[in-house]
Amino acid sequence: MTPSKPSILLELRAVSHEYGNGGSEHERVLQDINLNVAEHDVVALLGPSGCGKSTLVRIMAGLISPSRGELYYRGERQTGVSPGVAMVFQNFALFPWLTVRENILLPIGSLPEAEQKARLDTLLATVGLGAYEHSFPRELSGGMKQRVGIARALIASPEILCMDEPFSALDVLTAETLRNEIGRLLADPNHPLRTMVIVTHNIEEAVFFATRVVVLAAHPGRVEVVVPVDLPYPRDSDSPAFKAIVAGLHATLTRTTMPDTADTTKVVTQKLDGARRRIAPVSLPAVNPGEVLGLLSLVGEDEWDVFQLAERFGKEFTAVVRVVKAAELLGLLETPGQDVRITPLGREILAGSTDRQRDIIREQLKCLKIFELLIRLIGVQPDKQLREEDLLTELQALLPHEKPRPQFRTLLNWGRYAELISYHQRKRLISLYTRRSGRTPASPAPKEQG
Ligand code: ADP
């Protein structure tokens, strides 16, 4: 007998989403997402922080209505909470005033009591909560709380279990245990849970669970590539096949989060008026000079895989990529493929005094389009003072996919460190940095004026 084709449970058609008031371009979080979840699919949504994974999974669960596009469940257009979908949240989302038992039973309060009890008893055993039925959430460890979160999601026998970074608030060992337990449920032909959507930024976790890994790119969030994972459950993360898929995804994610930035340091020579439309300045990643200098000294003379570097730096991968990107924009690191190595200028910075480091960064910042425009903008103001609100408006126009306020803070941070600009906090004015008489170029950056 040939197995019948698994039916499509959930379908997203041309879904886009913006938070806030009216869908202006710069607030777009998701763009034109088309995605199906069929029976027995395990879909992992993988991508850098802020690319819209949580938003997407909430749209799938019907907890957020998308600004545009449609959600179908078993072919029926949905506008509210999706039937057959249950959600597990990163921070458990338990009611503190209810016991474990009451929290778990919430979704099936309308069923007959005997049915509630039967389901509860089975589930408490499945998720290892038997002894905690009458405890309150505050009496439980993080791992136990998440067991309650999972039990509450499973009690209504959902067809799709959606999980938003379910293990990332837990310590490594607890996360590993819970991951294995969910893996066992998926592998158990007698357990009804066969279909899942999991949000993660952890590549191994995605490959451990998924039949398909959907890699998202950011600004706006969109599907970059879908990678099928055809490995039997339970999966062995030490097997060569597993490692090969992880390596492939590493490379994909690196390309997605660390695209080629080679032309971003070219100086723009057009006049400001036309320049805004003709060039696309690249924003400076939201990191500070100290983080870049710290990363440089860690990289040293070695060549690193960006994932090893993240491990060594002790930070989340996408956070490290931001620092790497900033260092690359400034010409201090280069990133052939997924490797990271220092440039001659990076070496010079490492060997230099604090003043030399500042001088080098100042010269490099001046070469960035975004700083070049900022300096010119200040220069064309009648009194050579740029109002903060005008800069925010400019940033919104120049970088439509960025939030202007964080970008403003990053520019200010770097510009002041490098003694390029000054900021008058009370008057909210930005001007070019001028050295006070008697100060040598080597003296430290001034404290905020005003
Ligand atoms: P991810 O899960 O990939 O980190 P999110 O879906 O949480 O991404 O967020 C995507 C973008 O949407 C981010 O820029 C985030 O700041 C923004 N965002 C998320 N939730 C809200 C909200 N409730 N209101 C406004 N912006 C939001």
CSV table of C-alpha atoms and ligand atoms in Angstrom, one decimal:
chain,number,residue,atom,x,y,z
A,1,MET,CA,0.0,0.0,0.0
A,2,THR,CA,1.4,3.4,-0.9
A,3,PRO,CA,1.3,5.8,2.0
A,4,SER,CA,-1.1,8.7,1.3
A,5,LYS,CA,0.4,12.1,0.8
A,6,PRO,CA,0.5,14.0,4.2
A,7,SER,CA,-2.1,16.7,4.2
A,8,ILE,CA,-1.3,20.3,4.6
A,9,LEU,CA,-2.3,21.5,8.0
A,10,LEU,CA,-1.2,25.1,8.0
A,11,GLU,CA,-0.4,27.5,5.2
A,12,LEU,CA,0.8,31.0,5.1
A,13,ARG,CA,0.2,32.9,1.9
A,14,ALA,CA,2.1,36.1,1.1
A,15,VAL,CA,2.3,37.1,4.8
A,16,SER,CA,3.9,40.4,5.7
A,17,HIS,CA,3.9,42.1,9.0
A,18,GLU,CA,4.7,45.5,10.5
A,19,TYR,CA,4.4,46.5,14.1
A,20,GLY,CA,3.2,49.9,15.0
A,21,ASN,CA,0.8,52.4,13.5
A,22,GLY,CA,0.6,52.2,9.8
A,23,GLY,CA,2.8,49.9,7.9
A,24,SER,CA,5.5,52.3,6.9
A,25,GLU,CA,8.4,50.7,5.1
A,26,HIS,CA,11.0,51.0,7.9
A,27,GLU,CA,8.9,49.0,10.4
A,28,ARG,CA,8.5,46.0,8.2
A,29,VAL,CA,9.4,42.9,10.2
A,30,LEU,CA,8.3,40.1,7.8
A,31,GLN,CA,7.9,40.3,4.0
A,32,ASP,CA,6.0,38.0,1.7
A,33,ILE,CA,6.3,34.7,3.6
A,34,ASN,CA,4.9,31.7,1.9
A,35,LEU,CA,5.1,28.5,4.0
A,36,ASN,CA,3.3,25.2,4.5
A,37,VAL,CA,3.3,22.9,7.4
A,38,ALA,CA,2.1,19.4,6.5
A,39,GLU,CA,1.4,16.5,8.8
A,40,HIS,CA,4.6,15.0,10.2
A,41,ASP,CA,6.6,18.1,9.3
A,42,VAL,CA,9.0,19.4,11.9
A,43,VAL,CA,9.8,22.9,10.7
A,44,ALA,CA,12.7,24.8,12.4
A,45,LEU,CA,12.8,28.6,11.9
A,46,LEU,CA,16.4,29.6,12.1
A,47,GLY,CA,17.9,33.0,11.7
A,48,PRO,CA,19.7,36.0,13.3
A,49,SER,CA,18.1,37.8,16.3
A,50,GLY,CA,15.4,40.3,15.1
A,51,CYS,CA,14.7,38.6,11.8
A,52,GLY,CA,11.1,38.0,12.8
A,53,LYS,CA,11.1,34.3,13.9
A,54,SER,CA,9.0,34.9,17.0
A,55,THR,CA,6.6,37.1,15.1
A,56,LEU,CA,6.3,34.4,12.4
A,57,VAL,CA,5.5,31.6,14.8
A,58,ARG,CA,2.9,33.7,16.6
A,59,ILE,CA,1.3,34.5,13.3
A,60,MET,CA,1.2,30.7,12.6
A,61,ALA,CA,-0.5,30.1,16.0
A,62,GLY,CA,-2.9,32.9,15.3
A,63,LEU,CA,-1.7,35.0,18.2
A,64,ILE,CA,-0.8,37.9,15.9
A,65,SER,CA,-2.8,38.9,12.8
A,66,PRO,CA,-0.5,39.6,10.0
A,67,SER,CA,-0.7,43.1,8.4
A,68,ARG,CA,-1.0,41.4,5.0
A,69,GLY,CA,-1.5,37.9,3.6
A,70,GLU,CA,-3.5,35.0,4.8
A,71,LEU,CA,-3.3,32.1,7.1
A,72,TYR,CA,-5.2,28.8,6.3
A,73,TYR,CA,-5.7,25.8,8.6
A,74,ARG,CA,-6.7,22.6,6.8
A,75,GLY,CA,-7.8,24.8,3.9
A,76,GLU,CA,-9.9,27.2,5.9
A,77,ARG,CA,-9.0,30.8,6.1
A,78,GLN,CA,-8.3,31.8,9.8
A,79,THR,CA,-8.5,35.2,11.4
A,80,GLY,CA,-8.2,34.2,15.1
A,81,VAL,CA,-6.3,31.6,17.1
A,82,SER,CA,-5.4,28.7,14.9
A,83,PRO,CA,-7.3,25.5,15.8
A,84,GLY,CA,-5.1,22.5,16.5
A,85,VAL,CA,-2.1,24.7,17.3
A,86,ALA,CA,-0.5,25.0,20.8
A,87,MET,CA,2.3,27.2,21.8
A,88,VAL,CA,5.3,26.8,24.2
A,89,PHE,CA,7.0,30.1,25.1
A,90,GLN,CA,10.6,30.8,26.0
A,91,ASN,CA,9.7,32.2,29.3
A,92,PHE,CA,7.1,29.6,30.1
A,93,ALA,CA,4.2,32.1,30.5
A,94,LEU,CA,2.7,30.2,33.5
A,95,PHE,CA,0.1,31.8,35.8
A,96,PRO,CA,2.0,32.1,39.1
A,97,TRP,CA,-1.2,32.0,41.2
A,98,LEU,CA,-2.3,28.6,39.7
A,99,THR,CA,-0.8,25.2,40.6
A,100,VAL,CA,0.9,23.0,38.1
A,101,ARG,CA,-2.3,21.0,37.7
A,102,GLU,CA,-4.4,24.1,37.2
A,103,ASN,CA,-2.0,25.6,34.7
A,104,ILE,CA,-1.9,22.5,32.6
A,105,LEU,CA,-5.7,22.0,32.6
A,106,LEU,CA,-6.4,25.6,31.5
A,107,PRO,CA,-6.9,24.9,27.8
A,108,ILE,CA,-9.3,22.0,28.4
A,109,GLY,CA,-11.4,23.5,31.2
A,110,SER,CA,-14.6,22.9,29.2
A,111,LEU,CA,-14.1,19.1,29.0
A,112,PRO,CA,-15.8,16.7,31.4
A,113,GLU,CA,-13.8,16.3,34.6
A,114,ALA,CA,-13.1,12.6,34.1
A,115,GLU,CA,-11.6,13.3,30.7
A,116,GLN,CA,-9.5,16.1,32.1
A,117,LYS,CA,-8.1,13.8,34.8
A,118,ALA,CA,-7.4,11.0,32.4
A,119,ARG,CA,-5.5,13.3,30.1
A,120,LEU,CA,-3.7,15.0,33.0
A,121,ASP,CA,-2.5,11.7,34.5
A,122,THR,CA,-1.1,10.5,31.2
A,123,LEU,CA,0.6,13.8,30.5
A,124,LEU,CA,2.1,14.2,34.0
A,125,ALA,CA,3.8,10.9,33.5
A,126,THR,CA,5.0,11.7,30.0
A,127,VAL,CA,6.7,15.0,30.9
A,128,GLY,CA,7.9,13.8,34.3
A,129,LEU,CA,5.8,16.1,36.5
A,130,GLY,CA,4.0,13.5,38.6
A,131,ALA,CA,5.3,14.7,42.0
A,132,TYR,CA,4.6,18.3,41.3
A,133,GLU,CA,1.0,18.4,40.5
A,134,HIS,CA,0.1,20.6,43.4
A,135,SER,CA,3.2,22.8,43.4
A,136,PHE,CA,3.2,26.5,42.3
A,137,PRO,CA,5.4,27.7,39.5
A,138,ARG,CA,7.6,29.6,42.0
A,139,GLU,CA,8.6,26.3,43.7
A,140,LEU,CA,9.9,24.9,40.4
A,141,SER,CA,13.2,25.1,38.6
A,142,GLY,CA,13.3,26.6,35.1
A,143,GLY,CA,13.4,23.1,33.5
A,144,MET,CA,10.3,22.0,35.5
A,145,LYS,CA,8.5,25.2,34.6
A,146,GLN,CA,9.1,24.4,31.0
A,147,ARG,CA,7.8,20.9,31.5
A,148,VAL,CA,4.6,22.5,32.7
A,149,GLY,CA,4.6,24.8,29.6
A,150,ILE,CA,5.0,21.8,27.4
A,151,ALA,CA,2.3,19.8,29.2
A,152,ARG,CA,-0.1,22.7,29.0
A,153,ALA,CA,0.5,22.8,25.2
A,154,LEU,CA,0.1,19.1,24.8
A,155,ILE,CA,-3.0,18.6,26.9
A,156,ALA,CA,-5.4,19.7,24.2
A,157,SER,CA,-3.8,17.2,21.8
A,158,PRO,CA,-2.8,19.8,19.3
A,159,GLU,CA,-2.0,18.8,15.7
A,160,ILE,CA,0.9,21.2,15.7
A,161,LEU,CA,3.1,22.1,18.6
A,162,CYS,CA,4.7,25.6,18.1
A,163,MET,CA,7.7,26.3,20.3
A,164,ASP,CA,9.5,29.7,20.5
A,165,GLU,CA,13.1,29.1,21.7
A,166,PRO,CA,11.8,26.7,24.3
A,167,PHE,CA,15.1,25.7,25.7
A,168,SER,CA,17.1,29.0,25.6
A,169,ALA,CA,16.2,30.1,29.1
A,170,LEU,CA,17.4,26.9,30.6
A,171,ASP,CA,20.9,25.7,31.6
A,172,VAL,CA,22.7,23.6,29.1
A,173,LEU,CA,22.1,20.2,30.8
A,174,THR,CA,18.4,20.8,31.4
A,175,ALA,CA,18.0,22.0,27.8
A,176,GLU,CA,19.7,18.9,26.6
A,177,THR,CA,17.5,16.6,28.7
A,178,LEU,CA,14.3,18.3,27.5
A,179,ARG,CA,15.4,18.4,23.9
A,180,ASN,CA,16.0,14.6,24.1
A,181,GLU,CA,12.6,14.0,25.6
A,182,ILE,CA,10.8,16.0,22.9
A,183,GLY,CA,13.0,14.1,20.4
A,184,ARG,CA,11.8,10.8,21.8
A,185,LEU,CA,8.1,11.9,21.6
A,186,LEU,CA,8.6,12.8,18.0
A,187,ALA,CA,10.3,9.4,17.3
A,188,ASP,CA,7.5,7.5,19.1
A,189,PRO,CA,5.0,6.2,16.5
A,190,ASN,CA,2.5,5.7,19.4
A,191,HIS,CA,2.6,9.3,20.5
A,192,PRO,CA,0.2,11.7,18.7
A,193,LEU,CA,2.7,14.5,18.5
A,194,ARG,CA,4.1,14.3,15.0
A,195,THR,CA,4.1,17.9,13.8
A,196,MET,CA,6.1,20.8,15.2
A,197,VAL,CA,7.3,24.3,14.5
A,198,ILE,CA,10.3,25.3,16.5
A,199,VAL,CA,12.0,28.7,16.6
A,200,THR,CA,15.7,28.6,17.4
A,201,HIS,CA,19.0,30.4,16.8
A,202,ASN,CA,20.8,27.2,17.5
A,203,ILE,CA,21.8,25.3,14.4
A,204,GLU,CA,22.4,21.9,16.1
A,205,GLU,CA,18.9,22.2,17.7
A,206,ALA,CA,17.4,22.9,14.3
A,207,VAL,CA,19.0,19.8,12.8
A,208,PHE,CA,18.2,17.7,15.8
A,209,PHE,CA,14.5,18.2,15.3
A,210,ALA,CA,13.6,19.4,11.8
A,211,THR,CA,12.5,17.7,8.7
A,212,ARG,CA,12.9,21.2,7.1
A,213,VAL,CA,15.0,24.1,8.3
A,214,VAL,CA,13.7,27.4,7.1
A,215,VAL,CA,16.5,29.9,7.2
A,216,LEU,CA,15.3,33.5,7.5
A,217,ALA,CA,17.2,36.7,6.6
A,218,ALA,CA,16.6,39.9,8.4
A,219,HIS,CA,15.5,43.5,7.5
A,220,PRO,CA,12.9,42.7,6.5
A,221,GLY,CA,12.5,39.1,7.6
A,222,ARG,CA,12.1,36.8,4.6
A,223,VAL,CA,12.8,33.2,3.7
A,224,GLU,CA,16.3,32.9,2.5
A,225,VAL,CA,16.4,29.1,1.9
A,226,VAL,CA,14.7,25.9,3.0
A,227,VAL,CA,17.0,23.0,3.8
A,228,PRO,CA,15.4,19.5,4.0
A,229,VAL,CA,16.9,17.2,6.7
A,230,ASP,CA,16.3,13.6,5.8
A,231,LEU,CA,17.8,11.8,8.9
A,232,PRO,CA,16.0,9.2,10.9
A,233,TYR,CA,14.9,9.9,14.5
A,234,PRO,CA,16.3,9.8,17.1
A,235,ARG,CA,19.1,11.8,15.7
A,236,ASP,CA,22.7,11.4,16.6
A,237,SER,CA,24.5,14.8,16.7
A,238,ASP,CA,27.9,13.0,16.4
A,239,SER,CA,27.1,11.3,13.1
A,240,PRO,CA,28.9,12.5,10.0
A,241,ALA,CA,25.6,13.1,8.2
A,242,PHE,CA,24.3,15.3,11.0
A,243,LYS,CA,27.6,17.2,11.1
A,244,ALA,CA,27.5,17.7,7.4
A,245,ILE,CA,24.1,19.3,7.5
A,246,VAL,CA,25.2,21.5,10.4
A,247,ALA,CA,28.2,22.7,8.5
A,248,GLY,CA,26.1,23.5,5.4
A,249,LEU,CA,23.7,25.5,7.6
A,250,HIS,CA,26.7,27.3,9.2
A,251,ALA,CA,27.8,28.5,5.8
A,252,THR,CA,24.3,29.5,4.8
A,253,LEU,CA,23.7,31.4,8.0
A,254,THR,CA,27.0,33.1,7.8
A,255,ARG,CA,26.2,34.3,4.2
A,256,THR,CA,22.8,35.4,5.4
A,257,THR,CA,24.0,37.3,8.4
A,258,MET,CA,27.4,38.4,7.2
A,259,PRO,CA,27.0,39.4,3.6
A,260,ASP,CA,29.8,40.7,1.6
A,261,THR,CA,30.5,44.3,2.7
A,262,ALA,CA,33.4,45.0,0.4
A,263,ASP,CA,32.0,48.2,-1.2
A,264,THR,CA,30.8,49.8,1.9
A,265,THR,CA,33.9,51.7,2.7
A,266,LYS,CA,34.0,53.6,-0.6
A,267,VAL,CA,33.8,57.3,-0.1
A,268,VAL,CA,30.8,59.0,-1.7
A,269,THR,CA,31.5,62.1,-3.7
A,270,GLN,CA,28.0,63.1,-4.9
A,271,LYS,CA,26.4,66.1,-3.5
A,272,LEU,CA,24.1,65.4,-0.5
A,273,ASP,CA,20.8,66.1,-2.4
A,274,GLY,CA,21.2,63.4,-5.0
A,275,ALA,CA,23.3,61.1,-2.8
A,276,ARG,CA,20.5,60.0,-0.6
A,277,ARG,CA,18.7,58.3,-3.5
A,278,ARG,CA,21.8,57.1,-5.4
A,279,ILE,CA,23.6,55.3,-2.7
A,280,ALA,CA,22.6,53.0,0.0
A,281,PRO,CA,24.7,53.6,3.0
A,282,VAL,CA,25.2,50.7,5.3
A,283,SER,CA,24.3,51.1,8.9
A,284,LEU,CA,26.9,50.5,11.6
A,285,PRO,CA,26.0,47.4,13.6
A,286,ALA,CA,24.9,48.2,17.1
A,287,VAL,CA,28.1,47.4,18.9
A,288,ASN,CA,30.6,49.7,20.7
A,289,PRO,CA,34.3,50.3,20.1
A,290,GLY,CA,35.3,48.3,23.2
A,291,GLU,CA,33.6,45.2,21.8
A,292,VAL,CA,35.4,45.5,18.5
A,293,LEU,CA,38.8,46.0,20.2
A,294,GLY,CA,38.1,43.1,22.5
A,295,LEU,CA,37.3,40.8,19.5
A,296,LEU,CA,40.4,41.9,17.6
A,297,SER,CA,42.6,40.9,20.5
A,298,LEU,CA,40.8,37.6,20.7
A,299,VAL,CA,41.3,36.9,17.0
A,300,GLY,CA,45.0,37.9,17.1
A,301,GLU,CA,47.0,36.1,14.5
A,302,ASP,CA,44.8,33.1,14.3
A,303,GLU,CA,42.3,32.3,11.6
A,304,TRP,CA,38.9,31.4,13.0
A,305,ASP,CA,35.7,29.9,11.9
A,306,VAL,CA,33.0,32.4,13.0
A,307,PHE,CA,31.2,29.8,15.0
A,308,GLN,CA,34.3,28.8,16.9
A,309,LEU,CA,34.8,32.5,17.5
A,310,ALA,CA,31.3,32.9,18.9
A,311,GLU,CA,32.0,29.9,21.3
A,312,ARG,CA,35.2,31.4,22.4
A,313,PHE,CA,33.8,34.9,22.8
A,314,GLY,CA,31.1,33.3,24.9
A,315,LYS,CA,28.3,35.1,23.1
A,316,GLU,CA,25.4,34.2,20.9
A,317,PHE,CA,26.4,33.7,17.3
A,318,THR,CA,24.4,36.6,15.8
A,319,ALA,CA,25.8,39.0,18.5
A,320,VAL,CA,29.4,38.0,17.5
A,321,VAL,CA,28.5,38.4,13.9
A,322,ARG,CA,27.5,42.0,14.6
A,323,VAL,CA,30.9,42.7,16.1
A,324,VAL,CA,32.7,41.0,13.3
A,325,LYS,CA,30.6,43.0,10.8
A,326,ALA,CA,31.5,46.3,12.5
A,327,ALA,CA,35.2,45.3,12.5
A,328,GLU,CA,35.0,44.4,8.8
A,329,LEU,CA,33.3,47.6,7.9
A,330,LEU,CA,36.2,49.4,9.6
A,331,GLY,CA,38.7,47.3,7.7
A,332,LEU,CA,40.1,45.7,10.8
A,333,LEU,CA,39.0,42.1,10.0
A,334,GLU,CA,38.3,40.3,6.8
A,335,THR,CA,35.9,37.4,6.4
A,336,PRO,CA,36.7,35.1,3.5
A,337,GLY,CA,33.9,32.5,3.4
A,338,GLN,CA,33.0,31.8,7.0
A,339,ASP,CA,36.5,32.5,8.3
A,340,VAL,CA,37.6,35.5,10.2
A,341,ARG,CA,41.1,36.9,10.2
A,342,ILE,CA,42.8,40.1,11.1
A,343,THR,CA,43.9,42.7,8.5
A,344,PRO,CA,47.2,44.7,8.5
A,345,LEU,CA,45.2,47.7,9.9
A,346,GLY,CA,43.7,45.5,12.6
A,347,ARG,CA,47.2,44.4,13.5
A,348,GLU,CA,48.3,48.1,13.7
A,349,ILE,CA,45.4,48.9,16.0
A,350,LEU,CA,46.3,46.0,18.3
A,351,ALA,CA,49.9,47.1,18.5
A,352,GLY,CA,49.0,50.8,18.9
A,353,SER,CA,48.5,53.1,21.9
A,354,THR,CA,45.0,54.1,22.9
A,355,ASP,CA,45.5,57.4,21.0
A,356,ARG,CA,46.7,55.6,17.9
A,357,GLN,CA,43.7,53.3,18.1
A,358,ARG,CA,41.4,56.3,18.2
A,359,ASP,CA,43.2,58.0,15.3
A,360,ILE,CA,42.9,54.8,13.1
A,361,ILE,CA,39.2,54.4,13.9
A,362,ARG,CA,38.5,58.1,13.2
A,363,GLU,CA,40.1,57.8,9.7
A,364,GLN,CA,38.1,54.6,9.1
A,365,LEU,CA,34.9,56.1,10.2
A,366,LYS,CA,35.3,59.0,7.9
A,367,CYS,CA,35.4,56.6,5.0
A,368,LEU,CA,32.0,55.1,5.8
A,369,LYS,CA,29.2,56.4,3.7
A,370,ILE,CA,27.0,56.9,6.8
A,371,PHE,CA,29.6,59.0,8.6
A,372,GLU,CA,30.6,60.9,5.4
A,373,LEU,CA,26.9,61.9,5.0
A,374,LEU,CA,26.6,62.8,8.7
A,375,ILE,CA,29.7,65.1,8.5
A,376,ARG,CA,28.3,66.7,5.4
A,377,LEU,CA,24.9,67.1,6.9
A,378,ILE,CA,26.4,69.0,9.9
A,379,GLY,CA,28.5,71.1,7.4
A,380,VAL,CA,25.5,72.3,5.5
A,381,GLN,CA,23.6,73.5,8.6
A,382,PRO,CA,23.7,77.3,8.9
A,383,ASP,CA,25.3,77.2,12.3
A,384,LYS,CA,27.0,73.9,11.8
A,385,GLN,CA,24.8,72.3,14.4
A,386,LEU,CA,22.5,69.4,13.4
A,387,ARG,CA,19.3,68.9,15.4
A,388,GLU,CA,18.9,65.4,16.8
A,389,GLU,CA,15.4,65.2,15.3
A,390,ASP,CA,16.6,66.1,11.9
A,391,LEU,CA,19.3,63.4,12.0
A,392,LEU,CA,16.7,60.9,13.1
A,393,THR,CA,14.5,61.9,10.1
A,394,GLU,CA,17.6,61.6,7.8
A,395,LEU,CA,18.4,58.2,9.2
A,396,GLN,CA,14.9,57.0,8.6
A,397,ALA,CA,15.2,58.0,5.0
A,398,LEU,CA,18.7,56.7,4.5
A,399,LEU,CA,18.2,53.4,6.2
A,400,PRO,CA,14.5,52.5,5.8
A,401,HIS,CA,14.9,49.0,7.3
A,402,GLU,CA,16.6,50.2,10.5
A,403,LYS,CA,15.2,51.7,13.5
A,404,PRO,CA,16.6,55.3,13.6
A,405,ARG,CA,17.0,55.6,17.3
A,406,PRO,CA,19.4,52.7,17.9
A,407,GLN,CA,21.4,53.7,14.8
A,408,PHE,CA,21.6,57.2,16.1
A,409,ARG,CA,23.0,56.0,19.4
A,410,THR,CA,25.5,53.8,17.6
A,411,LEU,CA,26.7,56.7,15.4
A,412,LEU,CA,27.0,58.9,18.5
A,413,ASN,CA,28.9,56.3,20.4
A,414,TRP,CA,31.5,55.8,17.7
A,415,GLY,CA,31.7,59.4,16.6
A,416,ARG,CA,32.3,60.6,20.1
A,417,TYR,CA,34.8,57.9,20.8
A,418,ALA,CA,36.8,58.8,17.7
A,419,GLU,CA,36.5,62.6,18.4
A,420,LEU,CA,34.7,63.2,15.2
A,421,ILE,CA,31.5,64.7,16.6
A,422,SER,CA,30.2,66.2,19.8
A,423,TYR,CA,26.7,66.0,21.2
A,424,HIS,CA,25.0,68.7,23.3
A,425,GLN,CA,22.6,66.6,25.3
A,426,ARG,CA,20.4,69.4,26.7
A,427,LYS,CA,20.0,71.1,23.4
A,428,ARG,CA,20.0,67.9,21.4
A,429,LEU,CA,22.5,69.2,18.9
A,430,ILE,CA,25.3,67.4,17.0
A,431,SER,CA,28.3,69.3,15.8
A,432,LEU,CA,31.8,68.5,14.6
A,433,TYR,CA,34.3,67.8,17.3
A,434,THR,CA,36.7,70.6,17.9
A,435,ARG,CA,39.8,70.3,19.9
A,436,ARG,CA,39.9,72.7,22.8
A,437,SER,CA,43.1,74.8,23.0
A,438,GLY,CA,45.8,73.2,25.0
A,439,ARG,CA,44.5,69.7,24.3
A,440,THR,CA,46.7,67.5,22.3
A,441,PRO,CA,45.0,65.2,19.7
A,442,ALA,CA,46.0,62.4,22.1
A,443,SER,CA,43.9,63.5,25.0
A,444,PRO,CA,40.8,61.5,25.9
A,445,ALA,CA,37.3,62.2,24.4
A,446,PRO,CA,35.4,64.9,26.3
A,447,LYS,CA,32.6,64.1,28.6
A,448,GLU,CA,29.1,65.0,27.2
A,449,GLN,CA,28.6,68.7,27.1
A,450,GLY,CA,25.6,70.4,28.7
B,1,ADP,P1,13.4,37.2,16.4
B,1,ADP,O1,12.4,36.2,17.0
B,1,ADP,O2,13.9,36.6,15.1
B,1,ADP,O3,14.5,37.7,17.3
B,1,ADP,P2,11.2,39.0,16.5
B,1,ADP,O4,10.0,38.5,15.8
B,1,ADP,O5,11.1,38.9,18.0
B,1,ADP,O6,12.5,38.4,15.9
B,1,ADP,O7,11.3,40.6,16.2
B,1,ADP,C1,11.5,41.1,14.9
B,1,ADP,C2,11.5,42.6,14.9
B,1,ADP,O8,10.2,43.1,15.4
B,1,ADP,C3,12.5,43.2,15.9
B,1,ADP,O9,13.1,44.3,15.3
B,1,ADP,C4,11.7,43.5,17.1
B,1,ADP,O10,12.3,44.6,17.8
B,1,ADP,C5,10.4,43.9,16.5
B,1,ADP,N1,9.3,43.6,17.4
B,1,ADP,C6,9.0,42.4,18.0
B,1,ADP,N2,7.9,42.5,18.7
B,1,ADP,C7,7.5,43.7,18.6
B,1,ADP,C8,6.3,44.5,19.2
B,1,ADP,N3,5.4,43.9,20.0
B,1,ADP,N4,6.2,45.8,18.9
B,1,ADP,C9,7.1,46.4,18.1
B,1,ADP,N5,8.2,45.8,17.5
B,1,ADP,C10,8.3,44.5,17.8
